[in-house]
PDB file of C-alpha atoms in Angstrom:
ATOM      1  CA  UNK A 214      -9.384 -42.743 116.520  1.00 48.00           C
ATOM      2  CA  UNK A 215      -9.154 -46.516 117.040  1.00 61.00           C
ATOM      3  CA  UNK A 216      -8.688 -48.764 114.056  1.00 77.00           C
ATOM      4  CA  UNK A 217     -12.212 -50.252 113.206  1.00 89.00           C
ATOM      5  CA  UNK A 218     -10.930 -52.007 110.318  1.00 97.00           C
ATOM      6  CA  UNK A 219     -11.616 -56.143 110.450  1.00 98.00           C
ATOM      7  CA  UNK A 220      -8.701 -58.570 109.535  1.00 98.00           C
ATOM      8  CA  UNK A 221     -10.107 -62.365 108.299  1.00 98.00           C
ATOM      9  CA  UNK A 222      -8.337 -65.303 107.372  1.00 98.00           C
ATOM     10  CA  UNK A 223      -9.353 -68.391 104.979  1.00 98.00           C
ATOM     11  CA  UNK A 224      -7.270 -71.456 105.423  1.00 98.00           C
ATOM     12  CA  UNK A 225      -7.736 -75.102 104.067  1.00 97.00           C
ATOM     13  CA  UNK A 226      -5.901 -76.878 106.836  1.00 95.00           C
ATOM     14  CA  UNK A 227      -5.999 -80.593 105.224  1.00 90.00           C
ATOM     15  CA  UNK A 228      -7.231 -82.085 108.660  1.00 86.00           C
ATOM     16  CA  UNK A 229      -3.971 -81.080 110.057  1.00 87.00           C
ATOM     17  CA  UNK A 230      -2.364 -84.210 108.544  1.00 70.00           C
ATOM     18  CA  UNK A 231       0.007 -82.619 106.012  1.00 50.00           C
ATOM     19  CA  UNK A 232       2.962 -84.188 107.652  1.00 51.00           C
ATOM     20  CA  UNK A 233       1.385 -87.719 106.753  1.00 44.00           C
ATOM     21  CA  UNK A 234      -0.080 -86.536 103.438  1.00 51.00           C
ATOM     22  CA  UNK A 235      -3.542 -86.251 104.631  1.00 44.00           C
ATOM     23  CA  UNK A 236      -3.677 -89.764 105.904  1.00 45.00           C
ATOM     24  CA  UNK A 237      -3.639 -88.943 109.493  1.00 48.00           C
ATOM     25  CA  UNK A 238      -3.809 -86.045 111.887  1.00 53.00           C
ATOM     26  CA  UNK A 239      -0.910 -85.244 114.105  1.00 65.00           C
ATOM     27  CA  UNK A 240      -0.368 -83.069 116.925  1.00 69.00           C
ATOM     28  CA  UNK A 241       2.519 -81.212 115.323  1.00 80.00           C
ATOM     29  CA  UNK A 242       0.715 -79.567 112.357  1.00 88.00           C
ATOM     30  CA  UNK A 243      -1.883 -78.341 115.027  1.00 92.00           C
ATOM     31  CA  UNK A 244       0.646 -76.805 117.248  1.00 94.00           C
ATOM     32  CA  UNK A 245       2.656 -75.155 114.188  1.00 95.00           C
ATOM     33  CA  UNK A 246      -0.778 -73.837 112.876  1.00 97.00           C
ATOM     34  CA  UNK A 247      -1.737 -72.574 116.016  1.00 97.00           C
ATOM     35  CA  UNK A 248       1.699 -70.754 116.511  1.00 97.00           C
ATOM     36  CA  UNK A 249       1.403 -69.023 112.829  1.00 98.00           C
ATOM     37  CA  UNK A 250      -2.164 -67.871 113.630  1.00 98.00           C
ATOM     38  CA  UNK A 251      -1.105 -66.391 117.069  1.00 98.00           C
ATOM     39  CA  UNK A 252       1.804 -64.638 114.986  1.00 98.00           C
ATOM     40  CA  UNK A 253      -0.078 -62.507 112.886  1.00 98.00           C
ATOM     41  CA  UNK A 254      -0.070 -58.737 114.255  1.00 97.00           C
ATOM     42  CA  UNK A 255      -2.789 -57.463 114.251  1.00 97.00           C
ATOM     43  CA  UNK A 256      -4.493 -60.860 115.230  1.00 98.00           C
ATOM     44  CA  UNK A 257      -7.370 -61.996 112.988  1.00 98.00           C
ATOM     45  CA  UNK A 258     -10.787 -61.002 113.847  1.00 98.00           C
ATOM     46  CA  UNK A 259     -12.176 -64.254 112.039  1.00 98.00           C
ATOM     47  CA  UNK A 260     -10.481 -67.480 111.094  1.00 98.00           C
ATOM     48  CA  UNK A 261     -12.252 -69.623 108.532  1.00 98.00           C
ATOM     49  CA  UNK A 262     -10.994 -73.592 108.295  1.00 98.00           C
ATOM     50  CA  UNK A 263     -11.809 -75.881 105.802  1.00 97.00           C
ATOM     51  CA  UNK A 264     -11.245 -79.566 105.994  1.00 92.00           C
ATOM     52  CA  UNK A 265     -11.624 -80.087 109.606  1.00 93.00           C
ATOM     53  CA  UNK A 266     -12.212 -83.407 111.292  1.00 85.00           C
ATOM     54  CA  UNK A 267     -15.208 -84.012 113.771  1.00 76.00           C
ATOM     55  CA  UNK A 268     -13.654 -87.228 115.559  1.00 52.00           C
ATOM     56  CA  UNK A 269     -12.612 -90.504 113.486  1.00 42.00           C
ATOM     57  CA  UNK A 270      -9.967 -93.036 112.736  1.00 38.00           C
ATOM     58  CA  UNK A 271      -7.880 -90.678 110.790  1.00 42.00           C
ATOM     59  CA  UNK A 272      -7.979 -87.736 113.064  1.00 42.00           C
ATOM     60  CA  UNK A 273      -7.189 -89.806 116.225  1.00 44.00           C
ATOM     61  CA  UNK A 274      -5.084 -92.816 115.214  1.00 46.00           C
ATOM     62  CA  UNK A 275      -1.887 -90.494 115.498  1.00 44.00           C
ATOM     63  CA  UNK A 276      -2.809 -88.036 118.138  1.00 54.00           C
ATOM     64  CA  UNK A 277      -4.975 -89.676 120.414  1.00 50.00           C
ATOM     65  CA  UNK A 278      -7.850 -87.514 122.440  1.00 54.00           C
ATOM     66  CA  UNK A 279      -6.678 -85.932 125.753  1.00 60.00           C
ATOM     67  CA  UNK A 280     -10.268 -85.930 126.950  1.00 60.00           C
ATOM     68  CA  UNK A 281     -13.347 -88.414 125.947  1.00 56.00           C
ATOM     69  CA  UNK A 282     -15.144 -87.024 122.960  1.00 64.00           C
ATOM     70  CA  UNK A 283     -12.390 -84.577 122.127  1.00 74.00           C
ATOM     71  CA  UNK A 284     -13.077 -83.464 118.411  1.00 85.00           C
ATOM     72  CA  UNK A 285     -10.075 -82.263 116.202  1.00 88.00           C
ATOM     73  CA  UNK A 286     -11.449 -78.755 116.633  1.00 93.00           C
ATOM     74  CA  UNK A 287     -10.999 -79.066 120.449  1.00 92.00           C
ATOM     75  CA  UNK A 288      -7.749 -80.791 120.070  1.00 90.00           C
ATOM     76  CA  UNK A 289      -6.757 -77.576 117.974  1.00 94.00           C
ATOM     77  CA  UNK A 290      -8.279 -75.080 120.226  1.00 96.00           C
ATOM     78  CA  UNK A 291      -6.061 -76.716 122.852  1.00 94.00           C
ATOM     79  CA  UNK A 292      -3.094 -76.200 121.155  1.00 95.00           C
ATOM     80  CA  UNK A 293      -4.335 -72.548 120.680  1.00 97.00           C
ATOM     81  CA  UNK A 294      -4.333 -72.124 124.620  1.00 97.00           C
ATOM     82  CA  UNK A 295      -1.276 -73.383 125.023  1.00 97.00           C
ATOM     83  CA  UNK A 296       0.425 -70.996 122.103  1.00 97.00           C
ATOM     84  CA  UNK A 297      -1.354 -67.924 123.894  1.00 98.00           C
ATOM     85  CA  UNK A 298      -0.363 -69.273 127.571  1.00 98.00           C
ATOM     86  CA  UNK A 299       3.220 -69.664 126.423  1.00 97.00           C
ATOM     87  CA  UNK A 300       3.327 -66.001 125.338  1.00 97.00           C
ATOM     88  CA  UNK A 301       1.548 -64.913 128.356  1.00 98.00           C
ATOM     89  CA  UNK A 302      -1.417 -63.736 126.586  1.00 98.00           C
ATOM     90  CA  UNK A 303      -4.988 -64.430 126.786  1.00 97.00           C
ATOM     91  CA  UNK A 304      -6.711 -66.779 123.906  1.00 98.00           C
ATOM     92  CA  UNK A 305      -9.585 -64.536 122.410  1.00 98.00           C
ATOM     93  CA  UNK A 306     -11.167 -67.048 120.401  1.00 98.00           C
ATOM     94  CA  UNK A 307     -14.345 -69.040 120.282  1.00 98.00           C
ATOM     95  CA  UNK A 308     -14.683 -71.872 117.719  1.00 97.00           C
ATOM     96  CA  UNK A 309     -17.640 -72.941 115.737  1.00 97.00           C
ATOM     97  CA  UNK A 310     -17.803 -76.298 113.877  1.00 95.00           C
ATOM     98  CA  UNK A 311     -19.928 -77.021 110.948  1.00 95.00           C
ATOM     99  CA  UNK A 312     -20.200 -80.839 110.251  1.00 90.00           C
ATOM    100  CA  UNK A 313     -20.661 -81.835 106.575  1.00 83.00           C
ATOM    101  CA  UNK A 314     -20.111 -85.560 106.186  1.00 58.00           C
ATOM    102  CA  UNK A 315     -19.405 -88.806 108.162  1.00 51.00           C
ATOM    103  CA  UNK A 316     -17.927 -91.983 106.479  1.00 50.00           C
ATOM    104  CA  UNK A 317     -18.315 -95.059 108.235  1.00 47.00           C
ATOM    105  CA  UNK A 318     -17.466 -98.676 108.072  1.00 48.00           C
ATOM    106  CA  UNK A 319     -19.793-100.677 110.549  1.00 51.00           C
ATOM    107  CA  UNK A 320     -19.477 -98.866 113.625  1.00 51.00           C
ATOM    108  CA  UNK A 321     -16.283 -97.647 113.143  1.00 46.00           C
ATOM    109  CA  UNK A 322     -15.944 -93.673 111.806  1.00 48.00           C
ATOM    110  CA  UNK A 323     -13.195 -93.567 108.997  1.00 46.00           C
ATOM    111  CA  UNK A 324     -13.210 -89.918 108.526  1.00 51.00           C
ATOM    112  CA  UNK A 325     -15.321 -86.962 108.751  1.00 66.00           C
ATOM    113  CA  UNK A 326     -15.271 -83.472 107.071  1.00 79.00           C
ATOM    114  CA  UNK A 327     -16.308 -80.073 108.118  1.00 91.00           C
ATOM    115  CA  UNK A 328     -15.892 -76.399 108.496  1.00 96.00           C
ATOM    116  CA  UNK A 329     -15.003 -74.297 111.320  1.00 97.00           C
ATOM    117  CA  UNK A 330     -15.032 -70.506 112.427  1.00 98.00           C
ATOM    118  CA  UNK A 331     -12.878 -68.932 114.944  1.00 98.00           C
ATOM    119  CA  UNK A 332     -14.297 -65.598 116.179  1.00 98.00           C
ATOM    120  CA  UNK A 333     -12.048 -62.990 118.205  1.00 98.00           C
ATOM    121  CA  UNK A 334     -14.425 -62.306 121.402  1.00 98.00           C
ATOM    122  CA  UNK A 335     -12.398 -59.031 122.166  1.00 98.00           C
ATOM    123  CA  UNK A 336     -13.727 -57.402 118.802  1.00 98.00           C
ATOM    124  CA  UNK A 337     -16.641 -59.250 117.631  1.00 98.00           C
ATOM    125  CA  UNK A 338     -20.001 -60.433 119.084  1.00 98.00           C
ATOM    126  CA  UNK A 339     -21.748 -63.584 117.583  1.00 98.00           C
ATOM    127  CA  UNK A 340     -25.490 -62.562 116.524  1.00 98.00           C
ATOM    128  CA  UNK A 341     -26.356 -65.774 114.634  1.00 97.00           C
ATOM    129  CA  UNK A 342     -24.852 -69.015 112.924  1.00 98.00           C
ATOM    130  CA  UNK A 343     -26.187 -72.101 111.298  1.00 97.00           C
ATOM    131  CA  UNK A 344     -23.892 -74.393 113.306  1.00 96.00           C
ATOM    132  CA  UNK A 345     -26.695 -76.838 113.764  1.00 94.00           C
ATOM    133  CA  UNK A 346     -27.955 -77.174 110.162  1.00 94.00           C
ATOM    134  CA  UNK A 347     -25.374 -75.975 107.855  1.00 94.00           C
ATOM    135  CA  UNK A 348     -26.629 -75.130 104.251  1.00 96.00           C
ATOM    136  CA  UNK A 349     -26.096 -78.021 102.027  1.00 94.00           C
ATOM    137  CA  UNK A 350     -24.670 -76.960  98.509  1.00 95.00           C
ATOM    138  CA  UNK A 351     -23.778 -80.444  97.403  1.00 91.00           C
ATOM    139  CA  UNK A 352     -24.784 -81.244  93.504  1.00 78.00           C
ATOM    140  CA  UNK A 353     -25.242 -84.789  92.894  1.00 62.00           C
ATOM    141  CA  UNK A 354     -24.629 -85.664  89.163  1.00 54.00           C
ATOM    142  CA  UNK A 355     -25.101 -89.288  89.630  1.00 47.00           C
ATOM    143  CA  UNK A 356     -28.039 -89.746  92.239  1.00 46.00           C
ATOM    144  CA  UNK A 357     -27.506 -93.380  93.008  1.00 45.00           C
ATOM    145  CA  UNK A 358     -23.744 -92.254  94.332  1.00 44.00           C
ATOM    146  CA  UNK A 359     -25.094 -89.270  96.348  1.00 48.00           C
ATOM    147  CA  UNK A 360     -24.661 -90.978  99.872  1.00 46.00           C
ATOM    148  CA  UNK A 361     -20.911 -91.780  98.945  1.00 49.00           C
ATOM    149  CA  UNK A 362     -20.048 -88.439  97.481  1.00 49.00           C
ATOM    150  CA  UNK A 363     -18.423 -85.847  99.935  1.00 61.00           C
ATOM    151  CA  UNK A 364     -20.937 -83.160 101.073  1.00 82.00           C
ATOM    152  CA  UNK A 365     -20.350 -79.682 100.716  1.00 91.00           C
ATOM    153  CA  UNK A 366     -21.832 -77.116 102.852  1.00 95.00           C
ATOM    154  CA  UNK A 367     -21.604 -73.294 103.581  1.00 97.00           C
ATOM    155  CA  UNK A 368     -21.224 -72.024 107.179  1.00 98.00           C
ATOM    156  CA  UNK A 369     -22.942 -68.917 107.931  1.00 98.00           C
ATOM    157  CA  UNK A 370     -22.321 -66.326 110.920  1.00 98.00           C
ATOM    158  CA  UNK A 371     -23.574 -62.833 111.291  1.00 98.00           C
ATOM    159  CA  UNK A 372     -21.244 -60.994 113.407  1.00 98.00           C
ATOM    160  CA  UNK A 373     -21.239 -57.624 115.174  1.00 98.00           C
ATOM    161  CA  UNK A 374     -18.415 -55.274 115.585  1.00 98.00           C
ATOM    162  CA  UNK A 375     -18.218 -54.482 119.557  1.00 97.00           C
ATOM    163  CA  UNK A 376     -16.864 -50.965 119.360  1.00 95.00           C
ATOM    164  CA  UNK A 377     -20.029 -49.648 117.416  1.00 95.00           C
ATOM    165  CA  UNK A 378     -22.348 -52.824 116.673  1.00 96.00           C
ATOM    166  CA  UNK A 379     -22.054 -52.613 112.969  1.00 97.00           C
ATOM    167  CA  UNK A 380     -23.086 -56.023 111.558  1.00 98.00           C
ATOM    168  CA  UNK A 381     -21.383 -58.070 108.742  1.00 98.00           C
ATOM    169  CA  UNK A 382     -21.867 -61.792 107.441  1.00 98.00           C
ATOM    170  CA  UNK A 383     -19.370 -64.176 107.139  1.00 98.00           C
ATOM    171  CA  UNK A 384     -19.699 -67.292 104.682  1.00 98.00           C
ATOM    172  CA  UNK A 385     -17.414 -70.056 104.709  1.00 98.00           C
ATOM    173  CA  UNK A 386     -17.654 -72.913 102.467  1.00 98.00           C
ATOM    174  CA  UNK A 387     -15.678 -75.631 100.384  1.00 97.00           C
ATOM    175  CA  UNK A 388     -16.699 -76.476  96.756  1.00 96.00           C
ATOM    176  CA  UNK A 389     -16.575 -79.950  95.288  1.00 94.00           C
ATOM    177  CA  UNK A 390     -13.881 -81.164  92.401  1.00 93.00           C
ATOM    178  CA  UNK A 391     -15.159 -81.114  89.059  1.00 92.00           C
ATOM    179  CA  UNK A 392     -17.108 -84.302  88.480  1.00 73.00           C
ATOM    180  CA  UNK A 393     -15.764 -86.597  85.896  1.00 49.00           C
ATOM    181  CA  UNK A 394     -19.035 -88.126  85.006  1.00 45.00           C
ATOM    182  CA  UNK A 395     -19.811 -85.199  83.012  1.00 46.00           C
ATOM    183  CA  UNK A 396     -18.526 -84.810  79.045  1.00 52.00           C
ATOM    184  CA  UNK A 397     -17.116 -81.672  79.746  1.00 53.00           C
ATOM    185  CA  UNK A 398     -14.686 -82.930  82.307  1.00 45.00           C
ATOM    186  CA  UNK A 399     -12.871 -85.111  79.611  1.00 39.00           C
ATOM    187  CA  UNK A 400     -13.135 -82.501  76.633  1.00 46.00           C
ATOM    188  CA  UNK A 401     -11.417 -79.258  78.449  1.00 58.00           C
ATOM    189  CA  UNK A 402      -7.909 -79.250  79.274  1.00 57.00           C
ATOM    190  CA  UNK A 403      -8.169 -76.984  82.228  1.00 68.00           C
ATOM    191  CA  UNK A 404     -10.700 -78.775  84.471  1.00 76.00           C
ATOM    192  CA  UNK A 405     -10.832 -76.957  87.836  1.00 93.00           C
ATOM    193  CA  UNK A 406     -13.751 -74.286  88.254  1.00 91.00           C
ATOM    194  CA  UNK A 407     -15.283 -75.635  84.929  1.00 92.00           C
ATOM    195  CA  UNK A 408     -17.343 -78.637  86.426  1.00 92.00           C
ATOM    196  CA  UNK A 409     -20.878 -78.233  85.848  1.00 91.00           C
ATOM    197  CA  UNK A 410     -21.308 -79.594  89.408  1.00 93.00           C
ATOM    198  CA  UNK A 411     -19.156 -76.894  90.739  1.00 95.00           C
ATOM    199  CA  UNK A 412     -21.214 -74.064  88.733  1.00 96.00           C
ATOM    200  CA  UNK A 413     -24.536 -75.629  90.492  1.00 96.00           C
ATOM    201  CA  UNK A 414     -22.651 -75.482  93.684  1.00 97.00           C
ATOM    202  CA  UNK A 415     -21.734 -71.750  92.775  1.00 98.00           C
ATOM    203  CA  UNK A 416     -25.467 -71.016  92.108  1.00 98.00           C
ATOM    204  CA  UNK A 417     -26.689 -72.638  95.546  1.00 97.00           C
ATOM    205  CA  UNK A 418     -24.097 -70.587  97.364  1.00 98.00           C
ATOM    206  CA  UNK A 419     -24.818 -67.189  95.808  1.00 98.00           C
ATOM    207  CA  UNK A 420     -28.481 -68.001  96.444  1.00 98.00           C
ATOM    208  CA  UNK A 421     -27.805 -68.900  99.843  1.00 98.00           C
ATOM    209  CA  UNK A 422     -25.798 -65.600 100.653  1.00 98.00           C
ATOM    210  CA  UNK A 423     -28.600 -63.583  98.988  1.00 97.00           C
ATOM    211  CA  UNK A 424     -31.224 -65.034 101.241  1.00 97.00           C
ATOM    212  CA  UNK A 425     -29.346 -63.938 104.395  1.00 97.00           C
ATOM    213  CA  UNK A 426     -27.390 -61.007 104.042  1.00 95.00           C
ATOM    214  CA  UNK A 427     -30.261 -58.287 103.814  1.00 92.00           C
ATOM    215  CA  UNK A 428     -28.114 -55.467 102.085  1.00 94.00           C
ATOM    216  CA  UNK A 429     -25.833 -56.094 104.911  1.00 97.00           C
ATOM    217  CA  UNK A 430     -21.978 -56.444 104.203  1.00 98.00           C
ATOM    218  CA  UNK A 431     -20.451 -59.769 103.708  1.00 98.00           C
ATOM    219  CA  UNK A 432     -17.508 -62.002 103.107  1.00 98.00           C
ATOM    220  CA  UNK A 433     -17.635 -65.266 101.370  1.00 98.00           C
ATOM    221  CA  UNK A 434     -14.307 -67.325 101.574  1.00 98.00           C
ATOM    222  CA  UNK A 435     -13.043 -70.840 101.159  1.00 98.00           C
ATOM    223  CA  UNK A 436     -11.645 -73.360  98.723  1.00 98.00           C
ATOM    224  CA  UNK A 437     -13.480 -73.028  95.812  1.00 98.00           C
ATOM    225  CA  UNK A 438     -11.407 -75.592  93.768  1.00 97.00           C
ATOM    226  CA  UNK A 439     -11.702 -73.054  91.044  1.00 97.00           C
ATOM    227  CA  UNK A 440      -8.952 -70.640  89.791  1.00 97.00           C
ATOM    228  CA  UNK A 441      -9.358 -66.920  88.676  1.00 97.00           C
ATOM    229  CA  UNK A 442     -10.772 -66.690  85.104  1.00 94.00           C
ATOM    230  CA  UNK A 443     -12.492 -70.331  85.608  1.00 96.00           C
ATOM    231  CA  UNK A 444     -16.251 -70.331  84.818  1.00 96.00           C
ATOM    232  CA  UNK A 445     -17.091 -70.314  88.595  1.00 97.00           C
ATOM    233  CA  UNK A 446     -14.760 -67.517  89.240  1.00 98.00           C
ATOM    234  CA  UNK A 447     -16.353 -65.671  86.400  1.00 98.00           C
ATOM    235  CA  UNK A 448     -19.722 -66.250  87.594  1.00 98.00           C
ATOM    236  CA  UNK A 449     -18.998 -65.121  91.322  1.00 98.00           C
ATOM    237  CA  UNK A 450     -17.436 -62.073  90.356  1.00 98.00           C
ATOM    238  CA  UNK A 451     -19.286 -61.336  86.877  1.00 97.00           C
ATOM    239  CA  UNK A 452     -22.874 -62.362  87.394  1.00 97.00           C
ATOM    240  CA  UNK A 453     -23.264 -62.358  91.065  1.00 97.00           C
ATOM    241  CA  UNK A 454     -20.865 -59.608  91.547  1.00 97.00           C
ATOM    242  CA  UNK A 455     -18.888 -60.626  94.087  1.00 98.00           C
ATOM    243  CA  UNK A 456     -15.436 -58.388  94.908  1.00 98.00           C
ATOM    244  CA  UNK A 457     -12.423 -60.483  94.802  1.00 98.00           C
ATOM    245  CA  UNK A 458     -10.208 -59.316  97.875  1.00 98.00           C
ATOM    246  CA  UNK A 459      -6.526 -60.070  96.038  1.00 98.00           C
ATOM    247  CA  UNK A 460      -8.058 -58.397  92.633  1.00 98.00           C
ATOM    248  CA  UNK A 461      -9.227 -55.293  94.728  1.00 98.00           C
ATOM    249  CA  UNK A 462      -5.956 -54.562  96.082  1.00 98.00           C
ATOM    250  CA  UNK A 463      -3.948 -55.434  93.116  1.00 98.00           C
ATOM    251  CA  UNK A 464      -2.492 -58.754  94.557  1.00 98.00           C
ATOM    252  CA  UNK A 465      -3.539 -60.851  91.451  1.00 98.00           C
ATOM    253  CA  UNK A 466      -4.510 -60.188  87.952  1.00 98.00           C
ATOM    254  CA  UNK A 467      -8.301 -62.101  87.866  1.00 97.00           C
ATOM    255  CA  UNK A 468      -7.888 -62.907  84.002  1.00 96.00           C
ATOM    256  CA  UNK A 469      -4.789 -65.077  84.822  1.00 96.00           C
ATOM    257  CA  UNK A 470      -5.543 -68.540  86.277  1.00 94.00           C
ATOM    258  CA  UNK A 471      -2.004 -69.394  87.671  1.00 91.00           C
ATOM    259  CA  UNK A 472      -0.555 -66.304  88.487  1.00 94.00           C
ATOM    260  CA  UNK A 473      -0.985 -66.870  92.408  1.00 98.00           C
ATOM    261  CA  UNK A 474      -1.014 -70.300  93.447  1.00 98.00           C
ATOM    262  CA  UNK A 475      -2.538 -70.891  96.797  1.00 98.00           C
ATOM    263  CA  UNK A 476      -2.210 -74.418  96.734  1.00 97.00           C
ATOM    264  CA  UNK A 477       0.129 -77.190  95.680  1.00 95.00           C
ATOM    265  CA  UNK A 478      -0.005 -80.890  94.678  1.00 84.00           C
ATOM    266  CA  UNK A 479       3.224 -82.900  93.597  1.00 81.00           C
ATOM    267  CA  UNK A 480       4.732 -80.330  90.990  1.00 85.00           C
ATOM    268  CA  UNK A 481       1.497 -78.664  90.295  1.00 91.00           C
ATOM    269  CA  UNK A 482       0.471 -75.263  91.701  1.00 95.00           C
ATOM    270  CA  UNK A 483      -3.034 -73.919  91.386  1.00 96.00           C
ATOM    271  CA  UNK A 484      -4.995 -71.105  92.698  1.00 98.00           C
ATOM    272  CA  UNK A 485      -8.270 -72.371  94.352  1.00 98.00           C
ATOM    273  CA  UNK A 486      -8.762 -70.417  97.363  1.00 98.00           C
ATOM    274  CA  UNK A 487     -10.700 -66.899  97.549  1.00 98.00           C
ATOM    275  CA  UNK A 488     -11.911 -64.220  99.408  1.00 98.00           C
ATOM    276  CA  UNK A 489     -14.910 -62.320  97.985  1.00 98.00           C
ATOM    277  CA  UNK A 490     -17.322 -59.542  99.498  1.00 98.00           C
ATOM    278  CA  UNK A 491     -20.105 -56.936  98.736  1.00 97.00           C
ATOM    279  CA  UNK A 492     -22.373 -55.093 100.461  1.00 96.00           C
ATOM    280  CA  UNK A 493     -20.290 -51.998 101.609  1.00 95.00           C
ATOM    281  CA  UNK A 494     -16.717 -53.896 102.321  1.00 98.00           C
ATOM    282  CA  UNK A 495     -13.752 -52.063 101.240  1.00 98.00           C
ATOM    283  CA  UNK A 496     -10.464 -54.248 101.179  1.00 98.00           C
ATOM    284  CA  UNK A 497      -7.597 -52.582 102.713  1.00 98.00           C
ATOM    285  CA  UNK A 498      -4.761 -55.072 102.197  1.00 98.00           C
ATOM    286  CA  UNK A 499      -3.855 -58.709 101.936  1.00 98.00           C
ATOM    287  CA  UNK A 500      -0.574 -58.373 103.980  1.00 98.00           C
ATOM    288  CA  UNK A 501       0.701 -62.065 105.137  1.00 98.00           C
ATOM    289  CA  UNK A 502      -0.868 -63.613 102.273  1.00 98.00           C
ATOM    290  CA  UNK A 503       1.998 -65.402 100.288  1.00 98.00           C
ATOM    291  CA  UNK A 504       1.832 -68.030  97.367  1.00 98.00           C
ATOM    292  CA  UNK A 505       2.279 -71.372  97.787  1.00 97.00           C
ATOM    293  CA  UNK A 506       5.766 -72.349  98.034  1.00 95.00           C
ATOM    294  CA  UNK A 507       7.019 -69.224  99.482  1.00 97.00           C
ATOM    295  CA  UNK A 508       9.672 -69.906 101.868  1.00 97.00           C
ATOM    296  CA  UNK A 509       8.979 -66.666 103.689  1.00 96.00           C
ATOM    297  CA  UNK A 510       5.777 -67.381 104.957  1.00 98.00           C
ATOM    298  CA  UNK A 511       5.238 -68.390 108.259  1.00 98.00           C
ATOM    299  CA  UNK A 512       2.607 -70.856 107.078  1.00 97.00           C
ATOM    300  CA  UNK A 513       5.065 -72.581 104.701  1.00 96.00           C
ATOM    301  CA  UNK A 514       4.692 -76.365 104.890  1.00 93.00           C
ATOM    302  CA  UNK A 515       1.844 -76.553 107.308  1.00 94.00           C
ATOM    303  CA  UNK A 516      -0.854 -77.572 104.681  1.00 95.00           C
ATOM    304  CA  UNK A 517      -1.075 -78.182 100.920  1.00 94.00           C
ATOM    305  CA  UNK A 518      -2.773 -74.797 101.092  1.00 97.00           C
ATOM    306  CA  UNK A 519      -1.706 -71.436 101.807  1.00 98.00           C
ATOM    307  CA  UNK A 520      -4.059 -69.133 103.583  1.00 98.00           C
ATOM    308  CA  UNK A 521      -5.426 -65.887 102.209  1.00 98.00           C
ATOM    309  CA  UNK A 522      -5.090 -63.016 105.247  1.00 98.00           C
ATOM    310  CA  UNK A 523      -6.921 -59.986 104.347  1.00 98.00           C
ATOM    311  CA  UNK A 524      -8.029 -56.391 106.142  1.00 98.00           C
ATOM    312  CA  UNK A 525     -11.186 -54.636 105.416  1.00 98.00           C
ATOM    313  CA  UNK A 526     -13.225 -51.625 106.234  1.00 98.00           C
ATOM    314  CA  UNK A 527     -16.963 -51.212 106.333  1.00 97.00           C
ATOM    315  CA  UNK A 528     -18.169 -48.318 104.499  1.00 93.00           C
ATOM    316  CA  UNK A 529     -19.804 -45.511 106.571  1.00 86.00           C
ATOM    317  CA  UNK A 530     -23.413 -45.916 106.602  1.00 78.00           C
ATOM    318  CA  UNK A 531     -25.684 -43.448 104.576  1.00 69.00           C
ATOM    319  CA  UNK A 532     -26.526 -40.487 106.039  1.00 59.00           C
ATOM    320  CA  UNK A 533     -30.416 -39.843 106.253  1.00 54.00           C
ATOM    321  CA  UNK A 534     -31.278 -35.832 106.107  1.00 55.00           C
ATOM    322  CA  UNK A 535     -34.205 -34.628 108.263  1.00 59.00           C
ATOM    323  CA  UNK A 536     -37.388 -33.837 106.118  1.00 57.00           C
ATOM    324  CA  UNK A 537     -38.496 -30.322 106.533  1.00 62.00           C
ATOM    325  CA  UNK A 538     -41.821 -30.453 108.652  1.00 58.00           C
ATOM    326  CA  UNK A 539     -41.268 -33.999 109.852  1.00 51.00           C
ATOM    327  CA  UNK A 540     -40.184 -34.568 113.358  1.00 50.00           C
ATOM    328  CA  UNK A 541     -37.203 -36.751 113.756  1.00 45.00           C
ATOM    329  CA  UNK A 542     -37.581 -40.139 115.622  1.00 39.00           C
ATOM    330  CA  UNK A 543     -35.265 -41.102 118.612  1.00 39.00           C
TER     331      UNK A 543
END
């Protein structure tokens, strides 16, 4: 019987600029991230990326576009093509970009923000997406600064499994950092995941998921800037009843905030990235998911975040028994 499990990756790639501490994108990280993703076995069916540029001074000053109008995602997919071609394989991914924000100085685009989703066309078919109008979840604590604040969005895709047509939803997002304009920011020691703005965004995210999933299986993943045991994490896994993939397979204790860091800054280690689910998703494993700083990971040193790589199954559909005296349809 063929394996019908689905493998998904969520990864904050830091604009492919980790070599220059995020100041500018370079071609090296694109090639190394492409090589690392292509080396996963089995290949992921879905790859969700955060912190992907459109096209700007930051994304092009050290890695000039090969073609007019080439975006950062197009450049990365070019490196994916090269990687698979060098290995004698066809590149199976189709990429979708969800634009979030655009910072300009006059007519010069300084930097842009966005999300991306790569879909394996061999195993999945795209049914719907919100590329043209990603859902805004940004909470503006100070209204007069809202045009300067980095926009936060949620990307959505409804995908169909090619072998049987089973649908499921993927939501990719990146929550804000806790706002320093709230009193709570200065009165709490552990700030990540405690921001009032973050809780507002988590609520908007949960409402958006609920409005689209229609009782179908779903995955919500991304950079939540919130560790386990934080108010944001407890809201999503408690009040909203999302299931944490890493907790479901026993990789983390959800009550411990620093047990499995997924990101690092200087000497700090934080667990900020998550993968959640609901509606009939059963998590199988998180193989190739390593904590930040693990030298054994193929993703070590490629970003200030580490990816979460997980595999899940869709629960069997309930069998509807025929009612005596009522003819079956179909």
